[in-house]
XYZ file of C-alpha atoms in Angstrom:
567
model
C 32.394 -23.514 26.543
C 31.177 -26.126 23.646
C 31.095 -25.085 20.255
C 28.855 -26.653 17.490
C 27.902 -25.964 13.807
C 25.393 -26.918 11.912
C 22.422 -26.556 9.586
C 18.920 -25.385 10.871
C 16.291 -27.266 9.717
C 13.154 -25.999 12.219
C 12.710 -24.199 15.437
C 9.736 -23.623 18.460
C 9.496 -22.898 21.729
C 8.548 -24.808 25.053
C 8.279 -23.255 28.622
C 10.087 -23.939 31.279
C 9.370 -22.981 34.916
C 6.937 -20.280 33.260
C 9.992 -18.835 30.411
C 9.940 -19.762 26.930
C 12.674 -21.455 25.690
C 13.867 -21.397 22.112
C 14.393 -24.865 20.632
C 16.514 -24.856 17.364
C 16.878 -27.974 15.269
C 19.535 -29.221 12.894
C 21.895 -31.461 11.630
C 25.870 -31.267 12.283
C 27.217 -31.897 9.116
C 31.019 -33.814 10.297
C 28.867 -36.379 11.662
C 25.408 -36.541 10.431
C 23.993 -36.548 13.952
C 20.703 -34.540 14.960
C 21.200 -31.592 17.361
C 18.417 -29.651 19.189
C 20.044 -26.431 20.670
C 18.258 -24.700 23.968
C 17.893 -20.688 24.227
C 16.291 -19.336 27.944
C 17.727 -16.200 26.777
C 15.048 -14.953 24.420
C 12.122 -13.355 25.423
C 9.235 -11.396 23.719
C 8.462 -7.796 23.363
C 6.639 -5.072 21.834
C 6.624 -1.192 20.712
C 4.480 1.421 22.433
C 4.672 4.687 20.035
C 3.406 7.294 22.759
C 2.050 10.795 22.600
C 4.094 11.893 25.002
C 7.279 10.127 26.490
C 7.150 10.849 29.977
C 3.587 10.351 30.449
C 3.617 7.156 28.732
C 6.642 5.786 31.557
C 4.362 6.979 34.116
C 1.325 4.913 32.968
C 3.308 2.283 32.884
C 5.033 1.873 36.336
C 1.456 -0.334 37.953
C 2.045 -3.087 34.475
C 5.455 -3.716 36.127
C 6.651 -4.928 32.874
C 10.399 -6.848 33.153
C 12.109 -4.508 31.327
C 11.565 -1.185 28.893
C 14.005 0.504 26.984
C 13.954 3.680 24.705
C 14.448 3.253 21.440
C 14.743 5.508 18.259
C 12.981 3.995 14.816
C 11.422 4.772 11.849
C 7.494 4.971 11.346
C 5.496 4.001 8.464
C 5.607 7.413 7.195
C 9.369 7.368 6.993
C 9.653 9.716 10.171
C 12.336 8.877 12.894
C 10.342 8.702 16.288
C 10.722 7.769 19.990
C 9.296 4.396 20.552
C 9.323 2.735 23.511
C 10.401 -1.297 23.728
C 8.652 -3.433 26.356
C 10.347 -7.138 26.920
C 7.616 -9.239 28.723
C 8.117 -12.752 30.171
C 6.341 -15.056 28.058
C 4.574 -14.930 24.067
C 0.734 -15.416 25.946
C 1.797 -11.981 27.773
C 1.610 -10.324 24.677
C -2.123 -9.988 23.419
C -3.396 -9.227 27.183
C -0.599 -6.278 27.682
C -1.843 -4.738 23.804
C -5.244 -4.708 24.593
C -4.323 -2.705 27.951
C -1.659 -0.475 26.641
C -4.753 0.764 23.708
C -6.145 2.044 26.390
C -3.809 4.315 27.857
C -4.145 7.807 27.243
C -0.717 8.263 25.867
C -0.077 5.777 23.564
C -0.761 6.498 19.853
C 0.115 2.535 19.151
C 0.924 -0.603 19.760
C 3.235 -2.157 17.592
C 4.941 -5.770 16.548
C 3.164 -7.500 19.007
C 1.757 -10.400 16.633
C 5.116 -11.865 15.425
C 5.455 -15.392 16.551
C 8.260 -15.870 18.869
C 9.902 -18.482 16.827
C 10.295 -15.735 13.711
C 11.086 -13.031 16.153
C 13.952 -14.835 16.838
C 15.122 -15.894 13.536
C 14.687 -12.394 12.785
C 16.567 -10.592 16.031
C 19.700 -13.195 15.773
C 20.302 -12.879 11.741
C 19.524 -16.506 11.203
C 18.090 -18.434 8.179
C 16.940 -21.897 7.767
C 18.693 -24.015 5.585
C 22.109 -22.844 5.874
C 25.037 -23.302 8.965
C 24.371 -21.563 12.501
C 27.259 -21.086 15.130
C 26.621 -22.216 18.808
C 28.002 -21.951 22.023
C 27.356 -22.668 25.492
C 27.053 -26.384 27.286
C 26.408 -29.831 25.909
C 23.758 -31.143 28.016
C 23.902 -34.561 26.412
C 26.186 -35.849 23.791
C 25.501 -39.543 23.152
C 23.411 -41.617 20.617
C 22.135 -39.881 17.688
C 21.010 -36.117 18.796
C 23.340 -33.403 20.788
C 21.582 -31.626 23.124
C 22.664 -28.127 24.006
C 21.987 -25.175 25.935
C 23.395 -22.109 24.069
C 24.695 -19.393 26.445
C 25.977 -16.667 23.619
C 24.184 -15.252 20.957
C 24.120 -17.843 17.760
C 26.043 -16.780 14.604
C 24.611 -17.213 11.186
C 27.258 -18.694 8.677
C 27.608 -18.553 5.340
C 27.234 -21.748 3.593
C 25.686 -22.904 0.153
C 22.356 -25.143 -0.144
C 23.090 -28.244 2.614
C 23.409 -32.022 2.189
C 20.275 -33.362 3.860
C 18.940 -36.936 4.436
C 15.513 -36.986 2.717
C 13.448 -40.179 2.894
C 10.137 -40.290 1.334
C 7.332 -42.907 2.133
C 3.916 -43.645 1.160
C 0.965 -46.349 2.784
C -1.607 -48.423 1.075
C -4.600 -49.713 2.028
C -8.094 -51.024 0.677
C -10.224 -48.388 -1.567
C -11.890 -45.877 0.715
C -10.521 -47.194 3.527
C -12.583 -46.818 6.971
C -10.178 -46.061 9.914
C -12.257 -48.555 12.258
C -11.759 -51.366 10.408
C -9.389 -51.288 7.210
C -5.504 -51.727 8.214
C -2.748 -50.493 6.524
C -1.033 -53.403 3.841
C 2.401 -51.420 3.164
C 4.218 -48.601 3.711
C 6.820 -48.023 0.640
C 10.263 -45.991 1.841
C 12.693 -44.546 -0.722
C 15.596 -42.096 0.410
C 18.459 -40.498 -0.997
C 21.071 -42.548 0.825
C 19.880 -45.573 -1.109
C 17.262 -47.144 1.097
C 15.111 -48.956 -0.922
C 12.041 -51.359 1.140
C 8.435 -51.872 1.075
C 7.231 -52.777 4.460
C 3.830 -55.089 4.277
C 1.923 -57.681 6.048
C 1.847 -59.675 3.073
C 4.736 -62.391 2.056
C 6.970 -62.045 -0.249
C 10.505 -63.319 -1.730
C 11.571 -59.773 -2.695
C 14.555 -58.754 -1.132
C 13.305 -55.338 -1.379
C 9.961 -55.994 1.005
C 10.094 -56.873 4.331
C 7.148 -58.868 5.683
C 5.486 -58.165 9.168
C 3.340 -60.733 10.718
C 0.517 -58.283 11.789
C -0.306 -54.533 10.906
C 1.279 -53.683 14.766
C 5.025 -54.577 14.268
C 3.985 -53.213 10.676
C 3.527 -49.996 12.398
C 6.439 -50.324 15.058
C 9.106 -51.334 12.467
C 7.866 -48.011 10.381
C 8.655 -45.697 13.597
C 12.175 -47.898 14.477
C 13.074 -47.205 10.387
C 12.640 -43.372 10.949
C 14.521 -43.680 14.133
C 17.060 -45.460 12.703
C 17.528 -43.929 9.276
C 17.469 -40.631 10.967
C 16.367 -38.304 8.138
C 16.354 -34.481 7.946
C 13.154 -34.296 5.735
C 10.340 -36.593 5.144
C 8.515 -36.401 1.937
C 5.047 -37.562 1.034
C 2.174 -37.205 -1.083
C -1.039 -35.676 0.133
C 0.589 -36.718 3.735
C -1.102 -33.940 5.045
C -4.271 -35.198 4.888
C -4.230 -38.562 4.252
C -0.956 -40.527 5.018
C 0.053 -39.463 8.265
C -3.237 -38.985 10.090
C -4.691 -42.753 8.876
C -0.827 -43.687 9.798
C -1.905 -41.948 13.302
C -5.152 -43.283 13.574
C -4.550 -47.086 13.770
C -1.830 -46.304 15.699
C -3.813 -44.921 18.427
C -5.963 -47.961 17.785
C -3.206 -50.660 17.825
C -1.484 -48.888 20.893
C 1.205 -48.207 18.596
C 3.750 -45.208 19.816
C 4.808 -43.165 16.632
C 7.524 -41.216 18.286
C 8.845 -39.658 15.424
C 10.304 -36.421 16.260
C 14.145 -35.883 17.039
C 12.751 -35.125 20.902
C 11.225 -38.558 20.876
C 7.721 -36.665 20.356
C 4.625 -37.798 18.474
C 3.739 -36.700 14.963
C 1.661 -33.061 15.997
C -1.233 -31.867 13.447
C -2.477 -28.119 13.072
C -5.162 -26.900 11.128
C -3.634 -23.431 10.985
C -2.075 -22.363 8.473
C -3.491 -25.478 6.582
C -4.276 -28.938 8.004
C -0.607 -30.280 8.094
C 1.560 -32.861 10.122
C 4.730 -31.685 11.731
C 7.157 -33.967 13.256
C 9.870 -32.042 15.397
C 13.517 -31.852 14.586
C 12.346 -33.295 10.989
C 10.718 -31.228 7.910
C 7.835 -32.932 6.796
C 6.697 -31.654 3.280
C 3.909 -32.488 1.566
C 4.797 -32.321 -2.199
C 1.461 -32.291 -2.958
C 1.173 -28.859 -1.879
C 4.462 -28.021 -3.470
C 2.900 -29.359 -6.916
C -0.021 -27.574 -6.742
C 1.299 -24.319 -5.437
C 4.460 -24.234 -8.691
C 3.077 -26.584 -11.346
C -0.152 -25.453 -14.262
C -1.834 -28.551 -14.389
C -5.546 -29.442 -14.500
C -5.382 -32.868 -12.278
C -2.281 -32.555 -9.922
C -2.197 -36.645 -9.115
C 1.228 -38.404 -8.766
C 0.855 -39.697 -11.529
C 0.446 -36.575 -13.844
C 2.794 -34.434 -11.281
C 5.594 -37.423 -12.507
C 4.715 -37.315 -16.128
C 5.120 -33.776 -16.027
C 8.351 -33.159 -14.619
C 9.985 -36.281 -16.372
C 8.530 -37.067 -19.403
C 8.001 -40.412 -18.877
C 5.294 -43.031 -17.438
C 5.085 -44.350 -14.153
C 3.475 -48.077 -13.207
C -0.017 -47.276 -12.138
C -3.524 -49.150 -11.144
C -6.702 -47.617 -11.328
C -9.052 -47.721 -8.140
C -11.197 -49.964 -9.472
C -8.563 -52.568 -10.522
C -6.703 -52.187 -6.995
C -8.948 -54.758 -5.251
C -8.573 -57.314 -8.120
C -4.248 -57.002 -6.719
C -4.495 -57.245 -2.965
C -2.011 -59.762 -1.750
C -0.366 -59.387 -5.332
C 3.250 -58.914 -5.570
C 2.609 -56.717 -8.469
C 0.798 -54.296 -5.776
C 4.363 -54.490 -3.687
C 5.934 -53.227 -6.796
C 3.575 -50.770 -7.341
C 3.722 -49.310 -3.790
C 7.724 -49.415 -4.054
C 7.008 -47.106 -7.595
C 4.913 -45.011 -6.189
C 7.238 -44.024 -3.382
C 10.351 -43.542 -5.620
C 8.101 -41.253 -7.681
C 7.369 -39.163 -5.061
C 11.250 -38.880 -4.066
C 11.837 -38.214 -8.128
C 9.301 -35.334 -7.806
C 11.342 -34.129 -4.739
C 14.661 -33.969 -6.244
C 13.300 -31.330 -8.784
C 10.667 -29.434 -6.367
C 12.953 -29.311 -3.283
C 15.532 -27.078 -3.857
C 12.911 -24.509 -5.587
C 11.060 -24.446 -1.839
C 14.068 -24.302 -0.111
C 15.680 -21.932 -1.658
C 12.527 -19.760 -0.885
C 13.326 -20.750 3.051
C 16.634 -19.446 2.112
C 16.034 -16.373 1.070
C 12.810 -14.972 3.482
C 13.935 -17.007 6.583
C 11.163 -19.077 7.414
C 11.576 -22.966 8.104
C 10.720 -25.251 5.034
C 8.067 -26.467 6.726
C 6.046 -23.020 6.983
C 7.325 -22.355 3.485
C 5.407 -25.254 2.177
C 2.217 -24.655 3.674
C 2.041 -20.789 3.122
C 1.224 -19.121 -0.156
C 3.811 -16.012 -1.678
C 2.365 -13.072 -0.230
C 3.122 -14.658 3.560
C 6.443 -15.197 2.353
C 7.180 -11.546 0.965
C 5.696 -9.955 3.985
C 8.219 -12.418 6.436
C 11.039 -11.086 3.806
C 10.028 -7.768 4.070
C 10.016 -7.890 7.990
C 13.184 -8.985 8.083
C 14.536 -6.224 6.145
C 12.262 -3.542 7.960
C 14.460 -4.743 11.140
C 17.900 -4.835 9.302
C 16.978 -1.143 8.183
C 16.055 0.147 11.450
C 11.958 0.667 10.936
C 8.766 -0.498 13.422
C 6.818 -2.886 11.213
C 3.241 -1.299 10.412
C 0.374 -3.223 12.072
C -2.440 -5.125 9.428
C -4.655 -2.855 8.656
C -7.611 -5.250 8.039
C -9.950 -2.287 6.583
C -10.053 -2.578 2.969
C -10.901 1.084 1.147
C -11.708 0.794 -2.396
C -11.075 -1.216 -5.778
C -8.176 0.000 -7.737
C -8.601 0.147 -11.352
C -6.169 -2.529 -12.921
C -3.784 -2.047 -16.284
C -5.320 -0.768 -19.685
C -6.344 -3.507 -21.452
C -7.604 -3.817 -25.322
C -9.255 -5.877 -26.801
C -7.597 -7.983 -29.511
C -8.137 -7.519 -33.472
C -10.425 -10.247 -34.614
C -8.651 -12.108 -38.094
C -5.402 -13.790 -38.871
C -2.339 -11.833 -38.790
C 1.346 -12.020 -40.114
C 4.749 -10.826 -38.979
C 3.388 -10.082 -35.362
C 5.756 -8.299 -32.814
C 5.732 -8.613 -29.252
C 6.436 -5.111 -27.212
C 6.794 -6.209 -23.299
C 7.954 -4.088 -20.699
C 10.075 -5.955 -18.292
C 9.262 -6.369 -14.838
C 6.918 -2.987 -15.152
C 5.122 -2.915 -11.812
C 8.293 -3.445 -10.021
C 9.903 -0.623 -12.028
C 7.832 1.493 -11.587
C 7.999 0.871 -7.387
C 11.543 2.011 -7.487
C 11.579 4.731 -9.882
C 8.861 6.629 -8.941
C 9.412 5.948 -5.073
C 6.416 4.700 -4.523
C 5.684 3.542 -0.647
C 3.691 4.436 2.261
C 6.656 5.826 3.985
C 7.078 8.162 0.832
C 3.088 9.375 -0.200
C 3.132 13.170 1.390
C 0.876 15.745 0.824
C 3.380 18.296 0.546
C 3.439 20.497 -2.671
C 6.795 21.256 -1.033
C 9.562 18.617 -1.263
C 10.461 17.445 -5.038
C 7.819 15.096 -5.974
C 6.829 12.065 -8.153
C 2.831 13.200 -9.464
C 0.715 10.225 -10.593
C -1.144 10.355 -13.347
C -5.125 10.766 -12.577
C -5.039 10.887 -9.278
C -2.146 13.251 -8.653
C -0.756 11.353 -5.322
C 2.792 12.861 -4.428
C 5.627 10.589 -3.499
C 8.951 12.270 -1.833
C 12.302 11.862 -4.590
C 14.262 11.479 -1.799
C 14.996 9.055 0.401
C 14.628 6.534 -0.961
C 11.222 4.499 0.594
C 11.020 1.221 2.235
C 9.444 -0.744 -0.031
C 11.353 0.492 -3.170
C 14.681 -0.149 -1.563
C 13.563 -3.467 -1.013
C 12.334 -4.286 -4.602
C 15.367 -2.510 -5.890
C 17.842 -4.818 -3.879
C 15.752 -8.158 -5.713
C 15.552 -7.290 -8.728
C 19.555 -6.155 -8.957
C 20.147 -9.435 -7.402
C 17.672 -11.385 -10.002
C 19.995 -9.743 -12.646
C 23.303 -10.520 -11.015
C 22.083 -13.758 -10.627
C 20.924 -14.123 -14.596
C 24.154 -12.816 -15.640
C 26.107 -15.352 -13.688
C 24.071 -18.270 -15.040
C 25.097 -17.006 -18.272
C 28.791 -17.025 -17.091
C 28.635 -20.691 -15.806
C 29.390 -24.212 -17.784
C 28.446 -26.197 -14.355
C 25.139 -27.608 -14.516
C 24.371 -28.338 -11.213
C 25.656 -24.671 -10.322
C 23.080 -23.316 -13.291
C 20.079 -24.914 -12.181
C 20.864 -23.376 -8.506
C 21.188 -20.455 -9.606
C 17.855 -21.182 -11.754
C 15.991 -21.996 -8.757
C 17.434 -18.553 -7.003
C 16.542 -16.394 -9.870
C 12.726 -17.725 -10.140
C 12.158 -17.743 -6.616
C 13.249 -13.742 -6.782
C 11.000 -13.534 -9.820
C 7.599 -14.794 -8.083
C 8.630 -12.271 -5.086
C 9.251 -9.143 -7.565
C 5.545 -10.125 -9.184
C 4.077 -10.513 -5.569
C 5.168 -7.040 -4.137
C 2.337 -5.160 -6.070
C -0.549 -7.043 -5.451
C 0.066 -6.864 -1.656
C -0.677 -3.282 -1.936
C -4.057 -4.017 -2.663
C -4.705 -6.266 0.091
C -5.505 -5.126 3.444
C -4.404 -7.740 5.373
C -0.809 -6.965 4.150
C 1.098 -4.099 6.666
C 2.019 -2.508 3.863
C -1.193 -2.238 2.320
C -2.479 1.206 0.685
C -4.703 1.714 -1.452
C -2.858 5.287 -2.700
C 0.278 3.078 -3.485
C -1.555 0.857 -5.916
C -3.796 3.223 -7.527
C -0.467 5.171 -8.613
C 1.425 2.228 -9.655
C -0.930 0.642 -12.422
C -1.997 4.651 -13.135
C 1.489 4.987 -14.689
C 1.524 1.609 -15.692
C -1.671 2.549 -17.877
C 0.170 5.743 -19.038
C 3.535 3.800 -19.964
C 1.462 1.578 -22.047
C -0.468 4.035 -23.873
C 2.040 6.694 -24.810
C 4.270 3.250 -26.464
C 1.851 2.291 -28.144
C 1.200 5.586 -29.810
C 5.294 5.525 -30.411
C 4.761 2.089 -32.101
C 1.619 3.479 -34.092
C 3.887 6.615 -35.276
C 6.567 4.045 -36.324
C 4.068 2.131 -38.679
C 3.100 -0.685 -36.301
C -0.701 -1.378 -35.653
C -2.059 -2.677 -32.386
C -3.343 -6.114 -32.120
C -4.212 -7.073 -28.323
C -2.929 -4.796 -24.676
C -2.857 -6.447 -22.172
C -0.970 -4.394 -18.702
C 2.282 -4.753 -19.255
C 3.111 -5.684 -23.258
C 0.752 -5.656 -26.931
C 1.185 -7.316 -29.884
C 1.330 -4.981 -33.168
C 1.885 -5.593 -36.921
C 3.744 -3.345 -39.280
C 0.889 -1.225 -41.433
C-alpha cells in the first residue's frame, strides 16, 4: 500500500458507474507535484428522529435504503435521543428520500440532509484545507506532474503550519468596453511568487520581459501551456470573476482555443451560486477583488486604491480615456506588467487573512472567498456540533419578530474635555457564555437553576454547559491565548500569523450574535437574541449609573461602551 502526504487545496465529487467518488486535491510538498486523491468509499446519509423506533424500521423496509444504523445524539434542545442514520447511494438520493420520509407517520424529522457531500466529508474524516492530509491506498498513475491515487483507508489530518504554495497572478487587456464578438485580447500580464515575471501580447516588443505572439490564438494557447507549465496552487486576479476569465473564455470558444486549465486537464467551470465565480479544478482561483471588498473600508475598491491602501505608495496607472491614445505602446506593456504585480502585492497581505479563515472553519479557499462570515461560522459551528456528538438543527426559514437592539443615547451636543472611554470587551459574546445562552439551554422549567433575562424573563439551564456557548467560549480563550503569545514573540513573520489568526477569531466572535437573529441560520431563535442584548441593555445602564455615582457624566451610549466626562 502507497503512502502520500500533502496539502489540500480543494475537493468535489464525480460519479462513477452510478457512486460518487470523492476527489481531493493538493500539492506534495518533497516535490512540488500536483496530486488528485480518489475516495469510492464515501457515501451520503441522513437522520430520521422518529416517534417511535420500531415503527419507524418498519416503514422503512419498502425504501430499501443501503444501509441504516442506530445511533444515539443530541437534539437541539440538548436532550440525548435515538436517531436513526440512513446511508444512501448517491448526494441526488437525498432530497427525493426527505421529502418521502416527511411523510411517514413516525418520523418527527428529517435531519442533515442538505450538507454538500464535499463538506460532509471534510467534516466526517477530521480534515481541513490548507494544511497536510495522510493517504493510503494505490497509485493509479505516478508520472508527469500530478499523482493520481485511489485511497483505500481512511485519510489522516496532520498537523502542519500555514503551507508553501505556488501563487501566480495574471491579468488581460483589451480595448475600452470591449465587445466579445469583435475586440481581442492585446496581453495577458503574469506575476508569481517563484519569480516569473512576463507580459504575453500580440504586439512587438524588445523587452525581455514580454513575449510577443503573432496572433491573439497562440496568444491564448501559450497562456494555457504557461499555467500548465508553471503549475501553480492558486491563481489570483482582479475582478476575474466577472470579467477576466469569462472574456478569457469567450474568445476562446471563438478562436477554438482549449483552456484546459484544471490539474484533471478540465476547462475553467463558472457557477452563479454562491456568486458568479470561475473555478478551475485542482487550482484555487481567488478573486481579490472580493477579498478587498469583503476586509477593506473603502469608498471605491479599484486596484488602484486597494494598492494605495495597503502600501502606501502609488502605482503606474492610465485613465480609460487615455488608454486608446497607448495601444501598441510599450508604455501600455509596462503598465499591464504593473498592474499584475499589484495584484500579487495585494495578495501577499490579503492571502493569508482568507486562508487562515479556510484554516480554521474547514472550507476550501475557494468557498471561503466567495461566501460572506455568517456561512463561515455556521460551517465552523457544524463541524464542532459533529466533534461534540449533536444532530445539526435544520434552517428554520420562518422569521418571528424584530428584536430590540442595545440602548443607545444620544450624544451631548458642545465641545468637551478630558473625555473617557468605558467599553466592555467582547460583550455579546460574554454574555453567550456566562449566562448560557443557547437553544439547547432556553427551558421553561421554574425547576432547574436558571439564568432569568431581564424583560422578558426567558430561563436558560446553569448547567451543562450549551452548544453554542461552549463554542464561543473555546474562540474567544483561543483569541486570548493567541494575543498573549503575540505579545511573547520578537519574530515578525510569526506575529503577523498570529495577527491574521487572532482577527479572523475576532470577526467570528462578533458574527455569532447576529446569526441568532437570522432565520436562515440553524441556530436561529429569536428567544436567544432578545435575552442577549436585554442584558446587554442592563449591563450598560447599571455602569453608567456606577460612572455617574463616581462623578463622571455621560456623553454618547452606544451598545456596548459611552463616553463620559468627570463633573
Amino acid at each position: 500500500m502507497d503512502t502520500e502526504k500533502f496539502v489540500l487545496l480543494d475537493i468535489d465529487y464525480v460519479t462513477r458507474y452510478g457512486q460518487p467518488v470523492i476527489r481531493l486535491f493538493g500539492k506534495i510538498p518533497v516535490d512540488n507535484r500536483s496530486i488528485i486523491a480518489h475516495d469510492p468509499n464515501f457515501h451520503p446519509y441522513l437522520y430520521l428522529l422518529p416517534y417511535d423506533l420500531e415503527a419507524c424500521r418498519e416503514e422503512l423496509v419498502p425504501f430499501e435504503v443501503p444501509r441504516i444504523e442506530r445511533l444515539r445524539r443530541i437534539d437541539k434542545d440538548g436532550v440525548v435521543k435515538e436517531f436513526l442514520k440512513l446511508t444512501l447511494r448517491h448526494p441526488r438520493d437525498l432530497l427525493p428520500l426527505k421529502r418521502q420520509m416527511e411523510n411517514l407517520k413516525s418520523v418527527e424529522s428529517v435531519r442533515e440532509y442538505d450538507i454538500p457531500l464535499p463538506q460532509r466529508y471534510l467534516i466526517d474524516r477530521g480534515l481541513y484545507p490548507l494544511q497536510e492530509v495522510e493517504v493510503q491506498g494505490r497509485v493509479l498513475k505516478n508520472s508527469g506532474a500530478t499523482c493520481l491515487m485511489e485511497i483505500q483507508k481512511n485519510p489522516r489530518p496532520v498537523e502542519s503550519g500555514l503551507p508553501g504554495l505556488k501563487i501566480l497572478s495574471f491579468k488581460i487587456e483589451t480595448h475600452i468596453h470591449p465587445r466579445l464578438r469583435t475586440d481581442p485580447i492585446l496581453h495577458i500580464g503574469l506575476s508569481s511568487n517563484q519569480g516569473y515575471q512576463k507580459v504575453l501580447s500580440t504586439t512587438k516588443s524588445s523587452s525581455s520581459l514580454v513575449e510577443s505572439l503573432p496572433t491573439e490564438k497562440e496568444l491564448l494557447e501559450k497562456f494555457a501551456e504557461t499555467i500548465r507549465s508553471l503549475n501553480p496552487d492558486i491563481i489570483t486576479g482582479y475582478n476575474s470573476d466577472k470579467y477576466d476569465f469569462p472574456y478569457l473564455q469567450g474568445r476562446a470558444d471563438l478562436l477554438g482555443v482549449n483552456l484546459n486549465l484544471g490539474v484533471d486537464g478540465s476547462p475553467v467551470k463558472f457557477r452563479t451560486l454562491p456568486k458568479k465565480s470561475a473555478a478551475i479544478k485542482g487550482r484555487v482561483h481567488i478573486d481579490l477583488y472580493r477579498v478587498a471588498r469583503r476586509h477593506l473600508q473603502l469608498t471605491d475598491h479599484t486596484l488602484r486604491n486597494v494598492y494605495q491602501e495597503l502600501y502606501r505608495e502609488e502605482k503606474m496607472d492610465i485613465s480609460l480615456d487615455q488608454l486608446h491614445t497607448y495601444q501598441g505602446h510599450e508604455k501600455l506593456l509596462h503598465y499591464s506588467l504593473e498592474d499584475t504585480q499589484a495584484i500579487h502585492k495585494i495578495g501577499e497581505k490579503m492571502l493569508p487573512l482568507v486562508m487562515e479563515v479556510a484554516r480554521l472553519v474547514g472550507q476550501s479557499l475557494f468557498e471561503v472567498t466567495r461566501r460572506g462570515s455568517s456561512y463561515q461560522v455556521e460551517c465552523l459551528l457544524m463541524r464542532k456540533a459533529y466533534q461534540y456528538g449533536y444532530v445539526v438543527p435544520n434552517k428554520s426559514g420562518t422569521y418571528f419578530r424584530d428584536v430590540v437592539g442595545g440602548h443607545v443615547e444620544e450624544p451631548v451636543p458642545g465641545l468637551h474635555k478630558n473625555i473617557f472611554y468605558f467599553d466592555f470587551r467582547s460583550l455579546y459574546p460574554s454574555i453567550i457564555v456566562a449566562k448560557n445562552i443557547s437553544p439547547d439551554t432556553l427551558t421553561e422549567s421554574d425547576v432547574e437553576e436558571c439564568h432569568v433575562a431581564p424583560e422578558y424573563g426567558y430561563r436558560f439551564r446553569k448547567e451543562p454547559a450549551g452548544f453554542i456557548p461552549r463554542v464561543t467560549s473555546q474562540v474567544l480563550k483561543e483569541r486570548i491565548r493567541i494575543k498573549d503569545k503575540m505579545k511573547e514573540t520578537s519574530d515578525p513573520g510569526k506575529r503577523q500569523v498570529l495577527d491574521f489568526r487572532q482577527r479572523v477569531l475576532k470577526i467570528f466572535i462578533s458574527t455569532i450574535y447576529g446569526l441568532f437573529n437570522h432565520s436562515t441560520y440553524r441556530w436561529y431563535s429569536a428567544e436567544a437574541s432578545e435575552a442577549i442584548t436585554a442584558w446587554g441593555r442592563d449591563y450598560l445602564k447599571k455602569t453608567m449609573e456606577d460612572a455617574e455615582k463616581q462623578g463622571f457624566r455621560v456623553l454618547y451610549a452606544d451598545t456596548d461602551g459611552f463616553y463620559a466626562t468627570m463633573n
